CSV table of C-alpha atoms in Angstrom, one decimal:
chain,number,residue,atom,x,y,z
X,1440,UNK,CA,235.7,-103.3,-20.0
X,1441,UNK,CA,236.0,-99.5,-20.2
X,1442,UNK,CA,238.9,-97.4,-20.6
X,1443,UNK,CA,238.6,-96.3,-17.2
X,1444,UNK,CA,238.2,-99.8,-15.7
X,1445,UNK,CA,241.5,-100.8,-17.9
X,1446,UNK,CA,243.1,-98.0,-16.3
X,1447,UNK,CA,242.0,-98.9,-12.7
X,1448,UNK,CA,243.4,-102.6,-13.2
X,1449,UNK,CA,246.8,-101.0,-14.6
X,1450,UNK,CA,246.9,-98.8,-11.3
X,1451,UNK,CA,246.2,-102.0,-9.2
X,1452,UNK,CA,249.0,-103.8,-11.0
X,1453,UNK,CA,251.6,-101.0,-10.8
X,1454,UNK,CA,250.7,-100.7,-7.0
X,1455,UNK,CA,251.3,-104.3,-6.4
X,1456,UNK,CA,254.4,-104.3,-8.4
X,1457,UNK,CA,255.9,-101.3,-6.7
X,1458,UNK,CA,254.9,-102.6,-3.3
X,1459,UNK,CA,253.1,-99.3,-2.5
X,1460,UNK,CA,250.3,-98.5,0.2
X,1461,UNK,CA,247.3,-96.3,-0.5
X,1462,UNK,CA,248.5,-93.9,2.4
X,1463,UNK,CA,252.1,-93.6,0.7
X,1464,UNK,CA,250.4,-92.8,-2.9
X,1465,UNK,CA,248.1,-90.2,-1.3
X,1466,UNK,CA,251.2,-88.5,0.4
X,1467,UNK,CA,252.8,-88.2,-2.9
X,1468,UNK,CA,249.7,-87.0,-4.7
X,1469,UNK,CA,248.9,-84.2,-2.8
X,1470,UNK,CA,247.3,-82.9,0.4
X,1471,UNK,CA,243.8,-84.0,0.3
X,1472,UNK,CA,242.4,-87.2,1.9
X,1473,UNK,CA,243.9,-90.6,1.4
X,1474,UNK,CA,240.2,-91.6,1.0
X,1475,UNK,CA,239.7,-89.1,-2.0
X,1476,UNK,CA,243.1,-90.0,-3.6
X,1477,UNK,CA,242.4,-94.0,-3.2
X,1478,UNK,CA,238.6,-93.3,-4.7
X,1479,UNK,CA,240.1,-91.3,-7.5
X,1480,UNK,CA,242.6,-94.0,-8.3
X,1481,UNK,CA,239.8,-96.8,-8.0
X,1482,UNK,CA,237.8,-94.7,-10.8
X,1483,UNK,CA,235.3,-93.0,-8.5
X,1484,UNK,CA,236.8,-89.5,-8.2
X,1485,UNK,CA,238.8,-87.2,-10.3
X,1486,UNK,CA,242.3,-85.9,-9.7
X,1487,UNK,CA,243.5,-82.5,-10.7
X,1488,UNK,CA,245.8,-82.1,-13.6
X,1489,UNK,CA,248.8,-81.8,-11.1
X,1490,UNK,CA,247.6,-84.7,-9.1
X,1491,UNK,CA,247.1,-86.9,-12.1
X,1492,UNK,CA,250.6,-86.2,-13.4
X,1493,UNK,CA,252.2,-87.0,-10.0
X,1494,UNK,CA,250.1,-90.3,-10.0
X,1495,UNK,CA,251.3,-91.0,-13.6
X,1496,UNK,CA,255.1,-90.6,-12.5
X,1497,UNK,CA,255.0,-92.5,-9.4
X,1498,UNK,CA,252.6,-95.6,-10.6
X,1499,UNK,CA,254.9,-95.7,-14.0
X,1500,UNK,CA,251.8,-95.3,-16.0
X,1501,UNK,CA,251.6,-93.7,-19.7
X,1502,UNK,CA,251.2,-90.1,-19.9
X,1503,UNK,CA,248.0,-90.4,-21.8
X,1504,UNK,CA,246.4,-92.1,-18.5
X,1505,UNK,CA,246.5,-88.8,-16.9
X,1506,UNK,CA,243.7,-87.4,-19.0
X,1507,UNK,CA,241.5,-90.1,-17.9
X,1508,UNK,CA,242.3,-89.6,-14.3
X,1509,UNK,CA,240.8,-85.8,-14.7
X,1510,UNK,CA,237.9,-86.8,-16.1
X,1511,UNK,CA,234.5,-86.8,-14.1
X,1512,UNK,CA,233.8,-90.5,-13.2
X,1513,UNK,CA,230.7,-92.6,-13.8
X,1514,UNK,CA,230.3,-93.3,-10.0
X,1515,UNK,CA,229.0,-96.6,-9.2
X,1516,UNK,CA,228.5,-97.9,-12.6
X,1517,UNK,CA,230.0,-101.4,-11.9
X,1518,UNK,CA,228.2,-101.8,-8.4
X,1519,UNK,CA,226.4,-105.0,-7.7
X,1520,UNK,CA,223.4,-104.4,-5.3
X,1521,UNK,CA,223.2,-105.7,-2.8
X,1522,UNK,CA,227.2,-106.0,-2.7
X,1523,UNK,CA,228.7,-109.4,-2.8
X,1524,UNK,CA,232.1,-108.6,-1.3
X,1525,UNK,CA,231.8,-109.5,2.3
X,1526,UNK,CA,233.3,-106.2,3.7
X,1527,UNK,CA,231.4,-103.9,1.4
X,1528,UNK,CA,228.1,-106.1,2.1
X,1529,UNK,CA,228.4,-105.2,5.9
X,1530,UNK,CA,228.0,-101.6,5.2
X,1531,UNK,CA,225.0,-102.5,3.3
X,1532,UNK,CA,224.0,-104.5,6.2
X,1533,UNK,CA,224.5,-101.5,8.4
X,1534,UNK,CA,221.9,-99.4,6.2
X,1535,UNK,CA,219.5,-102.4,6.2
X,1536,UNK,CA,219.5,-102.6,9.9
X,1537,UNK,CA,220.3,-98.8,11.2
X,1538,UNK,CA,219.1,-96.8,8.1
X,1539,UNK,CA,215.7,-96.0,9.2
X,1540,UNK,CA,217.2,-95.2,12.7
X,1541,UNK,CA,219.7,-92.7,11.0
X,1542,UNK,CA,217.0,-91.3,9.3
X,1543,UNK,CA,214.7,-90.7,12.2
X,1544,UNK,CA,217.6,-89.3,14.2
X,1545,UNK,CA,218.8,-86.9,11.4
X,1546,UNK,CA,215.2,-85.8,10.8
X,1547,UNK,CA,214.6,-85.3,14.4
X,1548,UNK,CA,217.6,-83.1,14.9
X,1549,UNK,CA,218.0,-81.2,11.5
X,1550,UNK,CA,214.4,-81.6,9.5
X,1551,UNK,CA,213.4,-83.3,6.4
X,1552,UNK,CA,216.4,-83.3,4.0
X,1553,UNK,CA,219.6,-85.3,3.3
X,1554,UNK,CA,223.3,-85.7,4.2
X,1555,UNK,CA,225.4,-84.3,1.4
X,1556,UNK,CA,227.6,-87.1,-0.1
X,1557,UNK,CA,229.1,-84.1,-2.1
X,1558,UNK,CA,230.0,-81.4,0.6
X,1559,UNK,CA,231.3,-84.3,2.8
X,1560,UNK,CA,234.5,-85.5,4.8
X,1561,UNK,CA,235.4,-88.9,6.0
X,1562,UNK,CA,238.2,-90.5,7.9
X,1563,UNK,CA,239.1,-94.1,8.6
X,1564,UNK,CA,241.3,-95.2,11.7
X,1565,UNK,CA,242.5,-98.3,13.6
X,1566,UNK,CA,241.2,-98.1,17.0
X,1567,UNK,CA,243.3,-100.4,19.2
X,1568,UNK,CA,241.1,-102.7,21.6
X,1569,UNK,CA,242.2,-105.5,23.9
X,1570,UNK,CA,239.5,-107.6,22.1
X,1571,UNK,CA,240.7,-106.9,18.7
X,1572,UNK,CA,241.3,-103.6,16.8
X,1573,UNK,CA,238.5,-101.8,15.6
X,1574,UNK,CA,237.6,-99.8,12.4
X,1575,UNK,CA,236.7,-96.1,13.1
X,1576,UNK,CA,235.0,-94.4,10.3
X,1577,UNK,CA,233.8,-90.9,10.8
X,1578,UNK,CA,231.6,-89.0,8.4
X,1579,UNK,CA,230.5,-85.4,8.2
X,1580,UNK,CA,228.3,-84.1,5.3
X,1581,UNK,CA,226.7,-81.0,5.0
X,1582,UNK,CA,222.8,-81.3,5.9
X,1583,UNK,CA,220.4,-80.1,2.8
X,1584,UNK,CA,216.9,-79.4,3.7
X,1585,UNK,CA,214.3,-80.3,1.1
X,1586,UNK,CA,213.2,-77.0,-0.6
X,1587,UNK,CA,209.6,-76.6,-1.2
X,1588,UNK,CA,208.6,-75.1,-4.5
């Protein structure tokens, strides 16, 4: 297990021990998205040095852990494809079923290109519904047209 994976395990153990929610942790770290902070603490994004210091203090980590929290991650390195976790698999299933539809509709509106996952915003919210609460996910990414050369 890499040092970063070990740190993720320490973070999760501390979160459990302290009884913290991701939203509480995010509020303590700064003004960025709770999604960004959660991703960072799970090893998929980096924190600023100031955010890392706040994370170390809040989660009772070692000072040396702050350095790992600021390093560029190896995104998706431990992903299994297709995903085996049922919730994550449903996102994969959405792409299997609707990926070509999303691509066709985006290309019809914008042309040949991609949705940026770098210049990107996302929010997750609970949407009350009499038949059972729903998960509402909004994503907004910059459109990047393919360049001819």
